Short mmCIF file of C-alpha atoms in Angstrom, two decimals:
data_model
loop_
_atom_site.label_atom_id
_atom_site.label_comp_id
_atom_site.label_asym_id
_atom_site.label_seq_id
_atom_site.Cartn_x
_atom_site.Cartn_y
_atom_site.Cartn_z
CA UNK A 1 129.50 75.74 92.49
CA UNK A 2 127.79 78.57 90.59
CA UNK A 3 124.21 79.36 91.60
CA UNK A 4 123.41 81.63 88.64
CA UNK A 5 120.58 81.30 86.19
CA UNK A 6 122.15 82.87 83.34
CA UNK A 7 121.93 81.08 79.93
CA UNK A 8 123.77 77.76 79.83
CA UNK A 9 126.84 76.89 77.74
CA UNK A 10 126.42 77.19 74.06
CA UNK A 11 126.85 73.49 73.57
CA UNK A 12 123.13 73.23 74.35
CA UNK A 13 121.73 73.73 70.87
CA UNK A 14 118.28 73.63 69.47
CA UNK A 15 119.20 70.48 67.53
CA UNK A 16 120.20 68.68 70.85
CA UNK A 17 117.25 70.07 72.59
CA UNK A 18 114.67 68.80 70.03
CA UNK A 19 116.38 65.63 69.06
CA UNK A 20 114.01 62.75 69.52
CA UNK A 21 110.93 64.89 69.76
CA UNK A 22 109.46 63.57 66.61
CA UNK A 23 109.57 60.05 68.02
CA UNK A 24 108.16 60.96 71.40
CA UNK A 25 104.87 59.34 71.98
CA UNK A 26 102.08 60.35 74.32
CA UNK A 27 101.65 58.53 77.64
CA UNK A 28 98.38 57.46 79.20
CA UNK A 29 96.77 59.89 81.56
CA UNK A 30 97.51 59.21 85.20
CA UNK A 31 95.08 59.71 88.00
CA UNK A 32 95.14 63.00 89.78
CA UNK A 33 95.10 61.68 93.35
CA UNK A 34 98.40 60.77 95.00
CA UNK A 35 98.96 57.31 96.50
CA UNK A 36 99.04 57.37 100.24
CA UNK A 37 102.23 56.81 102.20
CA UNK A 38 101.44 53.21 103.08
CA UNK A 39 101.26 52.36 99.33
CA UNK A 40 104.29 54.34 98.36
CA UNK A 41 106.94 52.98 100.80
CA UNK A 42 108.54 50.75 98.24
CA UNK A 43 108.91 53.57 95.69
CA UNK A 44 112.16 55.31 94.82
CA UNK A 45 112.33 58.29 92.35
CA UNK A 46 115.42 59.59 90.63
CA UNK A 47 115.71 63.49 90.98
CA UNK A 48 118.08 65.59 89.03
CA UNK A 49 118.77 68.97 90.60
CA UNK A 50 121.60 71.36 91.38
CA UNK A 51 123.48 70.36 94.50
CA UNK A 52 124.08 73.61 96.49
CA UNK A 53 123.31 77.22 96.82
CA UNK A 54 119.84 78.72 96.52
CA UNK A 55 118.84 76.39 93.62
CA UNK A 56 120.15 73.12 95.15
CA UNK A 57 120.56 73.01 98.86
CA UNK A 58 116.89 72.73 99.77
CA UNK A 59 116.51 69.57 97.63
CA UNK A 60 119.58 67.95 99.29
CA UNK A 61 118.56 68.90 102.82
CA UNK A 62 114.83 68.10 102.59
CA UNK A 63 114.76 64.86 100.81
CA UNK A 64 114.58 62.87 104.04
CA UNK A 65 111.59 64.95 105.15
CA UNK A 66 109.83 64.31 101.87
CA UNK A 67 110.39 60.61 102.37
CA UNK A 68 109.08 60.74 105.94
CA UNK A 69 105.95 62.63 104.65
CA UNK A 70 105.25 60.38 101.70
CA UNK A 71 107.12 57.11 102.09
CA UNK A 72 108.74 57.79 98.69
CA UNK A 73 112.49 57.47 98.69
CA UNK A 74 114.67 59.89 96.73
CA UNK A 75 117.79 59.05 94.79
CA UNK A 76 119.27 62.55 94.52
CA UNK A 77 121.35 63.08 91.48
CA UNK A 78 123.05 66.55 91.92
CA UNK A 79 125.59 68.52 89.87
CA UNK A 80 126.51 72.02 88.62
CA UNK A 81 124.30 74.12 86.34
CA UNK A 82 126.03 73.51 82.94
CA UNK A 83 126.54 69.79 83.65
CA UNK A 84 122.84 69.46 84.76
CA UNK A 85 121.67 71.11 81.52
CA UNK A 86 123.86 68.75 79.37
CA UNK A 87 122.62 65.69 81.30
CA UNK A 88 118.98 66.53 80.93
CA UNK A 89 119.30 67.32 77.20
CA UNK A 90 121.02 64.04 76.59
CA UNK A 91 118.40 62.07 78.66
CA UNK A 92 115.51 63.74 76.84
CA UNK A 93 117.01 63.15 73.40
CA UNK A 94 117.41 59.47 74.28
CA UNK A 95 113.90 59.37 75.84
CA UNK A 96 115.68 57.88 78.83
CA UNK A 97 113.79 56.86 82.02
CA UNK A 98 116.97 57.73 83.98
CA UNK A 99 115.26 60.73 85.74
CA UNK A 100 111.76 61.09 87.14
CA UNK A 101 111.93 64.71 88.34
CA UNK A 102 114.13 67.14 86.43
CA UNK A 103 114.85 70.68 87.65
CA UNK A 104 114.76 72.91 84.53
CA UNK A 105 115.74 76.38 83.85
CA UNK A 106 112.56 78.31 83.12
CA UNK A 107 113.90 79.57 79.72
CA UNK A 108 113.75 75.89 78.48
CA UNK A 109 110.33 74.85 79.75
CA UNK A 110 108.36 75.67 76.63
CA UNK A 111 110.94 74.20 74.33
CA UNK A 112 111.05 70.90 76.31
CA UNK A 113 107.18 70.85 76.38
CA UNK A 114 107.00 71.46 72.63
CA UNK A 115 109.44 68.65 72.04
CA UNK A 116 107.26 66.24 74.17
CA UNK A 117 109.87 65.62 76.98
CA UNK A 118 107.66 66.82 79.83
CA UNK A 119 104.52 65.54 81.40
CA UNK A 120 101.62 67.89 82.00
CA UNK A 121 101.06 68.22 85.74
CA UNK A 122 97.37 69.06 85.41
CA UNK A 123 96.35 65.34 85.45
CA UNK A 124 99.04 64.37 88.10
CA UNK A 125 98.51 66.94 90.77
CA UNK A 126 95.07 67.44 92.45
CA UNK A 127 93.14 70.56 91.35
CA UNK A 128 92.94 71.96 94.76
CA UNK A 129 96.68 71.95 95.19
CA UNK A 130 97.17 73.53 91.82
CA UNK A 131 94.54 76.16 92.51
CA UNK A 132 96.11 77.06 95.85
CA UNK A 133 99.44 77.31 94.19
CA UNK A 134 98.44 79.45 91.32
CA UNK A 135 96.68 81.87 93.63
CA UNK A 136 99.79 82.39 95.62
CA UNK A 137 102.55 83.09 92.93
CA UNK A 138 103.50 86.04 90.81
CA UNK A 139 101.39 85.83 87.60
CA UNK A 140 104.43 85.58 85.42
CA UNK A 141 105.40 82.19 86.93
CA UNK A 142 102.14 80.62 85.71
CA UNK A 143 102.85 81.49 82.12
CA UNK A 144 106.57 80.68 82.40
CA UNK A 145 105.81 77.09 83.25
CA UNK A 146 102.96 76.53 80.97
CA UNK A 147 102.51 75.71 77.22
CA UNK A 148 99.35 75.28 75.15
CA UNK A 149 97.09 75.75 78.24
CA UNK A 150 98.82 73.03 80.23
CA UNK A 151 101.17 73.22 83.30
CA UNK A 152 104.53 71.62 82.67
CA UNK A 153 106.45 72.71 85.80
CA UNK A 154 106.23 74.50 89.12
CA UNK A 155 108.57 77.51 89.84
CA UNK A 156 109.79 76.18 93.19
CA UNK A 157 112.78 78.57 93.58
CA UNK A 158 111.93 82.18 92.71
CA UNK A 159 114.73 84.40 91.40
CA UNK A 160 115.43 87.42 89.14
CA UNK A 161 117.88 90.22 88.76
CA UNK A 162 118.07 92.66 91.63
CA UNK A 163 120.00 95.95 92.32
CA UNK A 164 122.93 95.77 94.73
CA UNK A 165 124.62 98.99 95.64
CA UNK A 166 127.32 100.33 98.12
CA UNK A 167 125.49 103.10 100.10
CA UNK A 168 128.74 104.34 101.73
CA UNK A 169 130.34 104.98 98.42
CA UNK A 170 127.23 106.97 97.23
CA UNK A 171 127.06 108.97 100.50
CA UNK A 172 130.83 109.82 100.09
CA UNK A 173 129.95 111.81 96.98
CA UNK A 174 126.74 113.19 98.27
CA UNK A 175 124.34 110.88 96.39
CA UNK A 176 121.36 108.83 97.35
CA UNK A 177 120.28 105.57 95.86
CA UNK A 178 119.62 105.99 92.00
CA UNK A 179 116.10 105.22 91.05
CA UNK A 180 116.44 105.61 87.29
CA UNK A 181 118.92 104.35 84.80
CA UNK A 182 120.00 107.99 84.06
CA UNK A 183 120.59 108.65 87.70
CA UNK A 184 122.58 105.39 87.93
CA UNK A 185 124.92 106.43 85.09
CA UNK A 186 125.46 109.82 86.79
CA UNK A 187 126.24 108.09 90.12
CA UNK A 188 128.53 105.58 88.48
CA UNK A 189 130.54 108.26 86.81
CA UNK A 190 130.71 110.48 90.00
CA UNK A 191 131.94 107.73 92.41
CA UNK A 192 134.93 106.64 90.41
CA UNK A 193 138.12 107.44 92.29
CA UNK A 194 140.98 105.09 91.28
CA UNK A 195 143.23 106.56 94.10
CA UNK A 196 140.60 105.19 96.55
CA UNK A 197 140.27 101.95 94.63
CA UNK A 198 136.57 102.82 94.10
CA UNK A 199 134.73 102.29 90.94
CA UNK A 200 131.11 102.68 89.65
CA UNK A 201 129.15 100.09 87.58
CA UNK A 202 129.61 96.38 88.01
CA UNK A 203 128.17 93.50 86.00
CA UNK A 204 129.03 90.09 84.67
CA UNK A 205 129.73 91.08 81.02
CA UNK A 206 131.27 87.88 79.64
CA UNK A 207 129.55 86.94 76.47
CA UNK A 208 128.94 83.23 77.17
CA UNK A 209 126.98 83.75 80.32
CA UNK A 210 125.79 87.29 81.02
CA UNK A 211 126.27 89.92 78.27
CA UNK A 212 122.91 89.76 76.75
CA UNK A 213 121.16 89.84 80.17
CA UNK A 214 123.13 93.00 81.05
CA UNK A 215 121.87 94.91 78.04
CA UNK A 216 118.26 93.52 78.21
CA UNK A 217 116.99 95.26 81.41
CA UNK A 218 118.00 98.69 79.95
CA UNK A 219 116.51 97.88 76.60
CA UNK A 220 113.26 96.65 78.02
CA UNK A 221 113.05 99.47 80.64
CA UNK A 222 113.02 101.92 77.79
CA UNK A 223 110.22 100.16 75.80
CA UNK A 224 112.39 97.89 73.72
CA UNK A 225 110.89 94.84 71.95
CA UNK A 226 112.93 91.92 70.80
CA UNK A 227 110.65 90.34 68.26
CA UNK A 228 107.53 91.39 66.34
CA UNK A 229 104.38 89.44 66.23
CA UNK A 230 105.83 87.06 63.62
CA UNK A 231 108.93 86.41 65.77
CA UNK A 232 111.14 88.47 63.53
CA UNK A 233 113.96 90.17 65.49
CA UNK A 234 113.66 93.92 65.66
CA UNK A 235 115.94 94.86 68.48
CA UNK A 236 118.58 96.77 66.35
CA UNK A 237 116.32 99.78 66.34
CA UNK A 238 116.97 103.15 67.92
CA UNK A 239 115.92 101.93 71.33
CA UNK A 240 118.36 98.94 71.11
CA UNK A 241 121.26 101.11 69.90
CA UNK A 242 120.63 103.77 72.52
CA UNK A 243 120.48 101.19 75.19
CA UNK A 244 123.85 99.75 74.08
CA UNK A 245 125.49 103.24 73.88
CA UNK A 246 124.20 103.89 77.45
CA UNK A 247 125.57 100.61 78.73
CA UNK A 248 128.94 101.27 77.11
CA UNK A 249 129.07 104.52 79.15
CA UNK A 250 128.47 102.46 82.33
CA UNK A 251 131.23 99.95 81.35
CA UNK A 252 133.66 102.82 81.33
CA UNK A 253 133.13 103.25 85.03
CA UNK A 254 133.94 99.58 85.80
CA UNK A 255 137.17 98.42 87.46
CA UNK A 256 140.01 97.44 85.13
CA UNK A 257 139.01 94.45 83.00
CA UNK A 258 135.39 94.98 83.63
CA UNK A 259 134.40 94.51 79.99
CA UNK A 260 135.21 90.79 80.46
CA UNK A 261 133.96 90.28 84.01
CA UNK A 262 132.54 86.88 85.06
CA UNK A 263 129.84 86.56 87.60
CA UNK A 264 132.50 85.63 90.13
CA UNK A 265 134.31 88.95 89.31
CA UNK A 266 131.09 90.79 89.60
CA UNK A 267 130.24 89.52 93.10
CA UNK A 268 133.77 89.89 94.32
CA UNK A 269 133.97 93.52 93.27
CA UNK A 270 130.85 94.36 95.26
CA UNK A 271 131.94 92.22 98.27
CA UNK A 272 135.33 93.86 98.51
CA UNK A 273 134.12 97.45 98.04
CA UNK A 274 135.74 97.79 94.58
CA UNK A 275 132.37 98.40 92.90
CA UNK A 276 129.46 100.68 93.80
CA UNK A 277 126.55 99.77 91.61
CA UNK A 278 125.34 96.36 90.39
CA UNK A 279 121.88 96.75 88.98
CA UNK A 280 121.84 93.25 87.31
CA UNK A 281 122.87 90.97 90.19
CA UNK A 282 121.40 87.40 90.06
CA UNK A 283 122.77 85.95 93.29
CA UNK A 284 123.33 87.14 96.93
CA UNK A 285 127.09 86.27 97.03
CA UNK A 286 128.17 89.98 97.31
CA UNK A 287 126.35 89.96 100.67
CA UNK A 288 127.33 86.51 101.88
CA UNK A 289 131.04 86.90 101.13
CA UNK A 290 131.53 90.44 102.15
CA UNK A 291 133.64 91.08 105.26
CA UNK A 292 132.43 92.88 108.36
CA UNK A 293 133.49 96.21 107.10
CA UNK A 294 131.84 96.04 103.69
CA UNK A 295 128.61 94.12 104.45
CA UNK A 296 126.84 97.00 106.35
CA UNK A 297 127.62 99.26 103.36
CA UNK A 298 125.60 96.99 100.96
CA UNK A 299 121.93 97.54 100.12
CA UNK A 300 119.51 96.18 97.67
CA UNK A 301 116.59 97.51 95.53
CA UNK A 302 114.57 96.95 92.41
CA UNK A 303 116.10 97.49 88.99
CA UNK A 304 116.11 101.14 87.94
CA UNK A 305 113.29 102.86 86.12
CA UNK A 306 113.70 103.59 82.42
CA UNK A 307 111.45 105.69 80.18
CA UNK A 308 108.71 103.04 80.17
CA UNK A 309 109.20 100.73 83.26
CA UNK A 310 111.40 98.71 85.49
CA UNK A 311 112.54 95.48 83.82
CA UNK A 312 114.76 93.09 85.76
CA UNK A 313 115.23 89.90 83.88
CA UNK A 314 113.23 87.00 85.25
CA UNK A 315 114.98 83.71 86.07
CA UNK A 316 114.57 80.71 88.22
CA UNK A 317 114.73 76.83 87.96
CA UNK A 318 111.50 74.88 88.49
CA UNK A 319 110.61 71.20 89.01
CA UNK A 320 109.15 69.09 86.14
CA UNK A 321 108.19 65.47 85.61
CA UNK A 322 109.94 63.81 82.79
CA UNK A 323 107.73 62.31 80.04
CA UNK A 324 109.86 59.16 80.42
CA UNK A 325 109.66 58.88 84.21
CA UNK A 326 109.27 55.47 85.60
CA UNK A 327 106.91 56.60 88.21
CA UNK A 328 105.19 59.84 87.14
CA UNK A 329 102.67 59.84 90.04
CA UNK A 330 105.47 59.70 92.74
CA UNK A 331 107.46 62.22 90.78
CA UNK A 332 104.50 64.63 90.80
CA UNK A 333 104.21 64.19 94.58
CA UNK A 334 107.75 65.41 94.89
CA UNK A 335 107.11 68.37 92.72
CA UNK A 336 103.86 69.30 94.58
CA UNK A 337 105.47 68.85 98.07
CA UNK A 338 108.30 71.28 97.41
CA UNK A 339 105.81 73.78 96.08
CA UNK A 340 103.23 73.33 98.84
CA UNK A 341 102.43 76.33 101.03
CA UNK A 342 103.87 74.64 104.16
CA UNK A 343 107.25 73.68 102.71
CA UNK A 344 107.56 77.04 100.87
CA UNK A 345 106.84 79.02 103.99
CA UNK A 346 108.59 77.03 106.59
CA UNK A 347 111.43 74.92 104.88
CA UNK A 348 112.80 76.38 101.61
CA UNK A 349 114.31 79.51 103.11
CA UNK A 350 115.46 77.76 106.22
CA UNK A 351 117.46 75.32 103.97
CA UNK A 352 119.18 77.98 101.88
CA UNK A 353 116.67 78.53 99.10
CA UNK A 354 114.39 81.29 97.93
CA UNK A 355 110.64 80.59 97.63
CA UNK A 356 108.29 81.10 94.70
CA UNK A 357 105.08 81.71 96.63
CA UNK A 358 104.01 85.22 97.55
CA UNK A 359 102.96 84.00 101.10
CA UNK A 360 106.45 82.55 101.57
CA UNK A 361 108.24 85.74 100.62
CA UNK A 362 105.95 87.65 103.00
CA UNK A 363 106.47 85.24 105.88
CA UNK A 364 110.31 85.23 105.42
CA UNK A 365 110.72 88.93 104.44
CA UNK A 366 113.28 89.56 107.29
CA UNK A 367 115.23 86.27 106.82
CA UNK A 368 117.79 87.84 104.43
CA UNK A 369 118.69 91.46 103.74
CA UNK A 370 118.03 91.13 100.04
CA UNK A 371 114.68 89.28 100.30
CA UNK A 372 112.42 92.40 100.14
CA UNK A 373 114.21 93.62 96.97
CA UNK A 374 113.86 90.18 95.27
CA UNK A 375 110.19 89.87 96.18
CA UNK A 376 109.56 93.31 94.71
CA UNK A 377 111.62 92.64 91.77
CA UNK A 378 109.70 89.45 90.89
CA UNK A 379 106.50 91.49 90.48
CA UNK A 380 107.93 93.48 87.56
CA UNK A 381 110.54 91.16 86.16
CA UNK A 382 110.25 90.21 82.39
CA UNK A 383 110.75 86.79 80.95
CA UNK A 384 113.29 86.02 78.17
CA UNK A 385 111.70 84.32 75.16
CA UNK A 386 111.08 80.72 76.09
CA UNK A 387 112.01 79.29 72.75
CA UNK A 388 114.34 76.28 71.95
CA UNK A 389 116.54 78.62 70.01
CA UNK A 390 117.22 81.00 72.94
CA UNK A 391 120.64 79.67 73.89
CA UNK A 392 121.83 79.98 70.38
CA UNK A 393 120.39 83.48 70.05
CA UNK A 394 122.00 84.42 73.47
CA UNK A 395 125.33 83.29 72.19
CA UNK A 396 125.22 85.07 68.85
CA UNK A 397 124.11 88.39 70.48
CA UNK A 398 126.60 87.95 73.28
CA UNK A 399 129.53 87.64 70.87
CA UNK A 400 128.67 91.02 69.26
CA UNK A 401 127.97 92.79 72.55
CA UNK A 402 131.40 91.58 73.93
CA UNK A 403 133.01 93.11 70.78
CA UNK A 404 131.25 96.34 71.50
CA UNK A 405 132.37 96.26 75.16
CA UNK A 406 135.99 95.92 73.93
CA UNK A 407 135.70 98.72 71.47
CA UNK A 408 136.10 96.47 68.46
CA UNK A 409 132.80 97.39 66.86
CA UNK A 410 130.37 100.31 66.97
CA UNK A 411 126.99 99.72 68.85
CA UNK A 412 124.78 100.06 65.74
CA UNK A 413 127.10 97.52 63.87
CA UNK A 414 127.02 95.22 66.85
CA UNK A 415 123.21 95.12 67.02
CA UNK A 416 122.68 94.96 63.31
CA UNK A 417 125.02 92.04 63.01
CA UNK A 418 123.33 90.38 65.96
CA UNK A 419 119.95 90.95 64.48
CA UNK A 420 121.00 89.43 61.12
CA UNK A 421 122.36 86.38 62.88
CA UNK A 422 119.11 85.93 64.91
CA UNK A 423 117.02 86.42 61.77
CA UNK A 424 118.84 83.49 60.17
CA UNK A 425 118.34 81.44 63.29
CA UNK A 426 114.60 82.07 63.36
CA UNK A 427 114.22 81.45 59.52
CA UNK A 428 116.08 78.17 59.83
CA UNK A 429 113.84 77.22 62.78
CA UNK A 430 110.79 77.81 60.56
CA UNK A 431 109.21 80.71 62.36
CA UNK A 432 108.71 82.52 58.98
#
């Protein structure tokens, strides 16, 4: 099962996402204090999450401990990423009470909140718990899971792009770890040696899942801006075109077929020693699947520096309480428990996940080789626009980027065509 947080399948459209929003009605406020275990023993909540990997395993493993601590039983409903997105969209559209807790990709939080499908947590979780949480997470997380001054989710599992490299390959050609995008391109070109089955850049470039998020960190790192203050797309400017031209030079150093790599191809290339530099990796699978010979060669760091900043793309899936939950109070207890200091520090990592709290990252810094890099990357990661139209935009831009990767269209034409399509999407959505 995939563990990535890249944009979902393009069947998740704005129309599906917002369907039923007009009819959504407000619910009465629910008291902030949680029921004690003795009163909660007869309660059962339905929880929709992924089922394995860094975004799913903790919820599967720790459900019995949550029940033991609160008396609330958990009916765990688990599935893969794309299926989970489709299920939650359908349930929200139907205003179904099928799920109490829903694990939501951060890019959808504001859209779901705007449509009225999520309950604000501010009246469901005690203030002291929220204050402790907000004081112990990267600042970006607070805004990611909020809308109109209210909290609609808690980050729970922290994740963003990180830089994975093969240090032995770099050493073989007399190079150190690239710190800038320009240095990375030089290194990618220098390490290529087909006779040694060794190549440079690696990324998941397929249009439906990763293409846009491969271009974004280069664009952002060099000062690029996607939308102006009226939400009009402006990314087909010189910065955008230069970023795509630069990316195409990197793609030339990929293994055969690299222009259409899936995330599985990406991690396999690094795990087998085929690739050298993956500055846009989402998951630790290159490490976890590498054999004894390759694993010691792998290292991780923060996304390279551009002319303006470092800009790995932020991701993650957080826990929310459905507006249509049968028991919002019990659901909020589940959300708060998995985001509590004790669980984040002592249980999430131990059951295959990644924490969202700063204290948990610090306490578990040596737990995994890639943890220090992810913790540092979270401090500088940038968030994709959290608008209902994002999946549609991602798909439109991805199509043109994939054409540019394949040499079917020039970089400027690819971005101008993308920008025109996105402009139409934003106009249709009523932004201007």
